[in-house]
Amino acid sequence: MLKAVIVDDEPKAIQSLSWELSHFKKEIEIVETFTIPEEAIAYLNNSEKTLDCLFLDIQMPTMDGFQFLDKIKNKDFSVVITTAYDEYAIKAIKHEAIDYLLKPIDSDDLSSTINKLKNINTKIVNYDKLEELFSKFNEDNNKQKITINTDGKLIFLSVDEIIFIEAEGNYCTIHLFESDAMVVTKKIKELAALLPEKMFFRIHNSYIINLYKVKEFIKTEGYVIMQSEHRIPVARQRKLDFLNRL
């Protein structure tokens, strides 16, 4: 059974969603509700209880839902945004929400969301096990590949294909040599931990480059030109380390 928390500054909205969710009591259980975002943040950051889903109001007086998510240490749960404004849909998706529900919440929409949650939580268990197996396989066979678990799927990527990685918040774009760029829901430090140090260098807070794909270093202007012709800035404090690596 899915375990859920509801955060909404309007008690009536919580009552309404709770009533709708009561029709799915065999599939989902509400473990806590909060009208004060700060109390919810404290609970989520300190609770040892397993949580599968957070239903989060996007507009609250003291902070919006996106600011709320930024304050959560470990988001090991799915997020469903609840809002009266459909203009927030795209932004919600970019903040790792798996779905959004327009108020007043429709029963059919909620049913669809619960099905998504059930499928995602099933996949998470399976993918975590698969990721361990594949990572071990790659290590045992000394393959120069990395395994990325993102958006409910496993990506097996040869490090030789990577030209550079560009970060934007909780997302990264992996630029590849002979394929289209790939966007993954990983922070740059998480990807850096997967890559072999001898090949890759974090040249800037927002960029990791493949040292073997560097075409030119323009010292006077402080950037490198990659084999893809992309220009990547070199952080001033990392220039010496970069030159030593070259």
Short mmCIF file of C-alpha atoms in Angstrom, two decimals:
data_model
loop_
_atom_site.label_atom_id
_atom_site.label_comp_id
_atom_site.label_asym_id
_atom_site.label_seq_id
_atom_site.Cartn_x
_atom_site.Cartn_y
_atom_site.Cartn_z
CA MET A 1 0.00 0.00 0.00
CA LEU A 2 1.23 3.50 -0.87
CA LYS A 3 1.98 5.85 2.05
CA ALA A 4 1.18 9.52 1.39
CA VAL A 5 1.56 12.95 3.00
CA ILE A 6 -0.56 15.98 2.06
CA VAL A 7 0.72 19.56 2.34
CA ASP A 8 -1.75 22.40 1.67
CA ASP A 9 -2.30 25.66 3.53
CA GLU A 10 -6.08 25.33 3.10
CA PRO A 11 -7.70 22.84 5.53
CA LYS A 12 -10.71 22.47 3.23
CA ALA A 13 -8.44 21.45 0.36
CA ILE A 14 -6.87 18.77 2.56
CA GLN A 15 -10.33 17.55 3.59
CA SER A 16 -11.42 17.40 -0.04
CA LEU A 17 -8.35 15.48 -1.22
CA SER A 18 -8.52 13.16 1.80
CA TRP A 19 -12.14 12.38 0.95
CA GLU A 20 -11.23 11.64 -2.67
CA LEU A 21 -8.35 9.42 -1.56
CA SER A 22 -10.67 7.52 0.81
CA HIS A 23 -12.16 5.90 -2.31
CA PHE A 24 -8.77 4.26 -2.87
CA LYS A 25 -8.13 3.14 0.72
CA LYS A 26 -6.96 -0.30 -0.41
CA GLU A 27 -4.24 1.31 -2.50
CA ILE A 28 -3.12 4.44 -0.63
CA GLU A 29 -2.96 5.57 3.00
CA ILE A 30 -2.58 9.14 4.27
CA VAL A 31 -0.01 9.06 7.08
CA GLU A 32 0.15 12.82 7.80
CA THR A 33 -1.32 16.15 6.66
CA PHE A 34 0.12 19.64 7.14
CA THR A 35 -1.17 23.18 6.63
CA ILE A 36 2.13 24.76 7.70
CA PRO A 37 4.97 24.11 5.21
CA GLU A 38 7.75 24.49 7.80
CA GLU A 39 6.22 21.73 9.95
CA ALA A 40 5.99 19.47 6.90
CA ILE A 41 9.64 20.13 6.02
CA ALA A 42 10.73 19.22 9.56
CA TYR A 43 8.68 16.03 9.41
CA LEU A 44 9.97 14.95 5.99
CA ASN A 45 13.60 15.71 6.86
CA ASN A 46 13.52 13.87 10.19
CA SER A 47 10.96 11.11 9.88
CA GLU A 48 12.22 7.55 9.58
CA LYS A 49 8.88 6.37 8.20
CA THR A 50 8.76 5.16 4.62
CA LEU A 51 6.94 7.57 2.32
CA ASP A 52 5.86 6.85 -1.24
CA CYS A 53 4.11 10.06 -2.26
CA LEU A 54 3.75 13.73 -1.38
CA PHE A 55 0.66 15.67 -2.51
CA LEU A 56 1.88 19.28 -2.50
CA ASP A 57 -0.01 22.53 -2.97
CA ILE A 58 1.99 24.81 -5.24
CA GLN A 59 0.78 28.13 -3.82
CA MET A 60 1.15 28.70 -0.08
CA PRO A 61 1.53 32.04 1.76
CA THR A 62 4.98 31.55 3.33
CA MET A 63 6.60 29.70 0.40
CA ASP A 64 5.56 28.13 -2.87
CA GLY A 65 5.76 24.41 -3.55
CA PHE A 66 9.00 24.69 -5.52
CA GLN A 67 10.74 26.50 -2.65
CA PHE A 68 9.34 23.81 -0.37
CA LEU A 69 10.91 21.01 -2.45
CA ASP A 70 14.28 22.74 -2.43
CA LYS A 71 14.31 22.49 1.38
CA ILE A 72 13.79 18.71 1.43
CA LYS A 73 17.06 16.84 1.98
CA ASN A 74 16.19 13.45 0.50
CA LYS A 75 13.28 13.25 -1.91
CA ASP A 76 12.99 9.47 -1.91
CA PHE A 77 9.32 9.71 -2.82
CA SER A 78 7.14 10.76 -5.72
CA VAL A 79 5.68 14.28 -5.83
CA VAL A 80 2.20 15.16 -7.08
CA ILE A 81 1.53 18.89 -7.42
CA THR A 82 -1.97 20.14 -6.60
CA THR A 83 -2.90 23.53 -8.06
CA ALA A 84 -5.76 25.62 -9.38
CA TYR A 85 -3.53 26.96 -12.16
CA ASP A 86 -2.53 24.70 -15.05
CA GLU A 87 0.28 27.11 -16.03
CA TYR A 88 2.38 25.46 -13.32
CA ALA A 89 2.29 22.07 -15.03
CA ILE A 90 5.56 22.38 -16.96
CA LYS A 91 7.42 23.86 -14.03
CA ALA A 92 6.08 21.05 -11.83
CA ILE A 93 7.46 18.41 -14.17
CA LYS A 94 10.88 20.10 -14.17
CA HIS A 95 10.89 19.90 -10.37
CA GLU A 96 10.58 16.11 -10.48
CA ALA A 97 6.83 15.96 -9.97
CA ILE A 98 5.44 12.79 -11.53
CA ASP A 99 2.02 14.36 -12.02
CA TYR A 100 -0.14 17.36 -11.19
CA LEU A 101 -3.81 17.62 -10.22
CA LEU A 102 -5.97 20.63 -10.97
CA LYS A 103 -8.29 21.80 -8.19
CA PRO A 104 -11.08 20.90 -7.74
CA ILE A 105 -9.60 17.43 -8.09
CA ASP A 106 -11.37 15.08 -10.47
CA SER A 107 -11.82 11.45 -9.37
CA ASP A 108 -10.73 10.06 -12.75
CA ASP A 109 -7.58 12.21 -12.73
CA LEU A 110 -6.79 11.03 -9.20
CA SER A 111 -7.29 7.41 -10.22
CA SER A 112 -4.84 7.90 -13.10
CA THR A 113 -2.30 9.50 -10.73
CA ILE A 114 -2.55 6.62 -8.25
CA ASN A 115 -1.93 4.14 -11.06
CA LYS A 116 1.20 6.09 -12.01
CA LEU A 117 2.35 6.04 -8.40
CA LYS A 118 1.83 2.29 -8.13
CA ASN A 119 3.77 1.66 -11.34
CA ILE A 120 6.62 3.97 -10.35
CA ASN A 121 7.05 2.47 -6.89
CA THR A 122 7.09 -1.03 -8.36
CA LYS A 123 9.73 0.01 -10.90
CA ILE A 124 11.88 1.73 -8.28
CA VAL A 125 12.33 -1.53 -6.38
CA ASN A 126 13.18 -3.45 -9.54
CA TYR A 127 15.47 -0.79 -10.99
CA ASP A 128 17.44 -0.42 -7.77
CA LYS A 129 18.17 -4.15 -7.85
CA LEU A 130 19.00 -4.07 -11.55
CA GLU A 131 21.26 -1.05 -11.12
CA GLU A 132 23.31 -2.91 -8.50
CA LEU A 133 23.63 -5.94 -10.77
CA PHE A 134 24.60 -3.97 -13.87
CA SER A 135 27.02 -1.76 -11.99
CA LYS A 136 28.71 -4.85 -10.59
CA PHE A 137 28.77 -6.40 -14.07
CA ASN A 138 30.47 -3.33 -15.49
CA GLU A 139 33.04 -3.32 -12.70
CA ASP A 140 33.74 -7.04 -12.99
CA ASN A 141 34.20 -6.82 -16.73
CA ASN A 142 36.18 -3.58 -16.59
CA LYS A 143 33.81 -1.96 -19.08
CA GLN A 144 34.08 1.79 -19.50
CA LYS A 145 30.36 2.31 -19.06
CA ILE A 146 28.20 4.00 -16.47
CA THR A 147 24.71 3.05 -15.35
CA ILE A 148 22.30 5.94 -14.73
CA ASN A 149 19.01 5.39 -12.93
CA THR A 150 16.72 8.27 -13.92
CA ASP A 151 13.02 8.87 -14.56
CA GLY A 152 12.12 5.24 -13.95
CA LYS A 153 14.61 3.78 -16.42
CA LEU A 154 18.20 2.58 -16.56
CA ILE A 155 20.58 4.14 -19.07
CA PHE A 156 23.81 2.32 -19.96
CA LEU A 157 26.23 4.81 -21.40
CA SER A 158 29.75 4.40 -22.72
CA VAL A 159 31.97 7.11 -21.24
CA ASP A 160 33.75 7.44 -24.59
CA GLU A 161 30.53 8.88 -26.04
CA ILE A 162 30.37 11.74 -23.54
CA ILE A 163 31.80 15.09 -24.67
CA PHE A 164 30.66 17.17 -21.71
CA ILE A 165 27.91 17.46 -19.12
CA GLU A 166 26.02 20.67 -18.40
CA ALA A 167 24.11 21.17 -15.14
CA GLU A 168 20.92 23.10 -14.47
CA GLY A 169 19.60 22.61 -10.94
CA ASN A 170 18.58 18.99 -10.37
CA TYR A 171 18.92 18.23 -14.08
CA CYS A 172 21.91 17.59 -16.30
CA THR A 173 22.28 17.52 -20.07
CA ILE A 174 24.78 14.92 -21.28
CA HIS A 175 26.21 15.95 -24.65
CA LEU A 176 27.22 12.93 -26.71
CA PHE A 177 29.62 12.51 -29.62
CA GLU A 178 27.40 10.76 -32.16
CA SER A 179 23.95 10.95 -30.55
CA ASP A 180 21.45 13.57 -29.44
CA ALA A 181 22.00 15.22 -26.07
CA MET A 182 20.35 13.45 -23.16
CA VAL A 183 18.61 15.15 -20.21
CA VAL A 184 18.66 13.22 -16.92
CA THR A 185 17.28 14.00 -13.47
CA LYS A 186 20.61 13.86 -11.71
CA LYS A 187 22.74 16.53 -10.03
CA ILE A 188 26.16 17.13 -11.53
CA LYS A 189 27.96 15.86 -8.42
CA GLU A 190 26.08 12.55 -8.71
CA LEU A 191 27.24 12.11 -12.31
CA ALA A 192 30.77 13.17 -11.42
CA ALA A 193 30.93 10.32 -8.90
CA LEU A 194 30.14 7.82 -11.68
CA LEU A 195 32.78 9.00 -14.15
CA PRO A 196 36.42 7.83 -14.29
CA GLU A 197 38.66 10.60 -12.90
CA LYS A 198 41.40 10.06 -15.47
CA MET A 199 39.02 11.01 -18.30
CA PHE A 200 36.77 13.69 -16.84
CA PHE A 201 37.30 17.01 -15.11
CA ARG A 202 34.80 19.38 -13.49
CA ILE A 203 36.03 22.54 -15.15
CA HIS A 204 33.26 24.77 -13.81
CA ASN A 205 30.42 24.45 -11.27
CA SER A 206 28.06 23.76 -14.15
CA TYR A 207 30.28 21.70 -16.46
CA ILE A 208 32.18 18.42 -16.56
CA ILE A 209 34.29 17.83 -19.65
CA ASN A 210 35.85 14.77 -21.22
CA LEU A 211 39.55 15.66 -21.31
CA TYR A 212 40.03 13.47 -24.38
CA LYS A 213 37.46 15.53 -26.31
CA VAL A 214 39.13 18.93 -25.79
CA LYS A 215 40.09 20.52 -29.09
CA GLU A 216 41.52 23.89 -27.97
CA PHE A 217 42.09 25.93 -24.83
CA ILE A 218 41.76 29.68 -25.39
CA LYS A 219 43.86 30.96 -22.48
CA THR A 220 43.27 34.67 -23.05
CA GLU A 221 39.48 34.32 -22.87
CA GLY A 222 39.30 31.41 -20.42
CA TYR A 223 37.34 28.75 -22.25
CA VAL A 224 37.88 25.42 -24.01
CA ILE A 225 36.56 24.36 -27.39
CA MET A 226 35.38 20.76 -27.49
CA GLN A 227 35.43 18.47 -30.52
CA SER A 228 31.71 19.26 -30.90
CA GLU A 229 32.69 22.98 -31.25
CA HIS A 230 30.95 23.84 -27.97
CA ARG A 231 32.71 26.52 -25.92
CA ILE A 232 32.93 25.71 -22.21
CA PRO A 233 34.05 28.30 -19.62
CA VAL A 234 36.97 27.46 -17.36
CA ALA A 235 36.44 28.60 -13.76
CA ARG A 236 39.33 30.82 -12.70
CA GLN A 237 40.01 28.82 -9.54
CA ARG A 238 40.16 25.57 -11.54
CA LYS A 239 42.40 26.74 -14.37
CA LEU A 240 45.66 25.54 -12.78
CA ASP A 241 44.24 22.11 -11.94
CA PHE A 242 42.89 21.86 -15.47
CA LEU A 243 46.29 22.66 -17.02
CA ASN A 244 47.95 20.09 -14.76
CA ARG A 245 45.45 17.47 -15.90
CA LEU A 246 46.16 18.25 -19.54
#
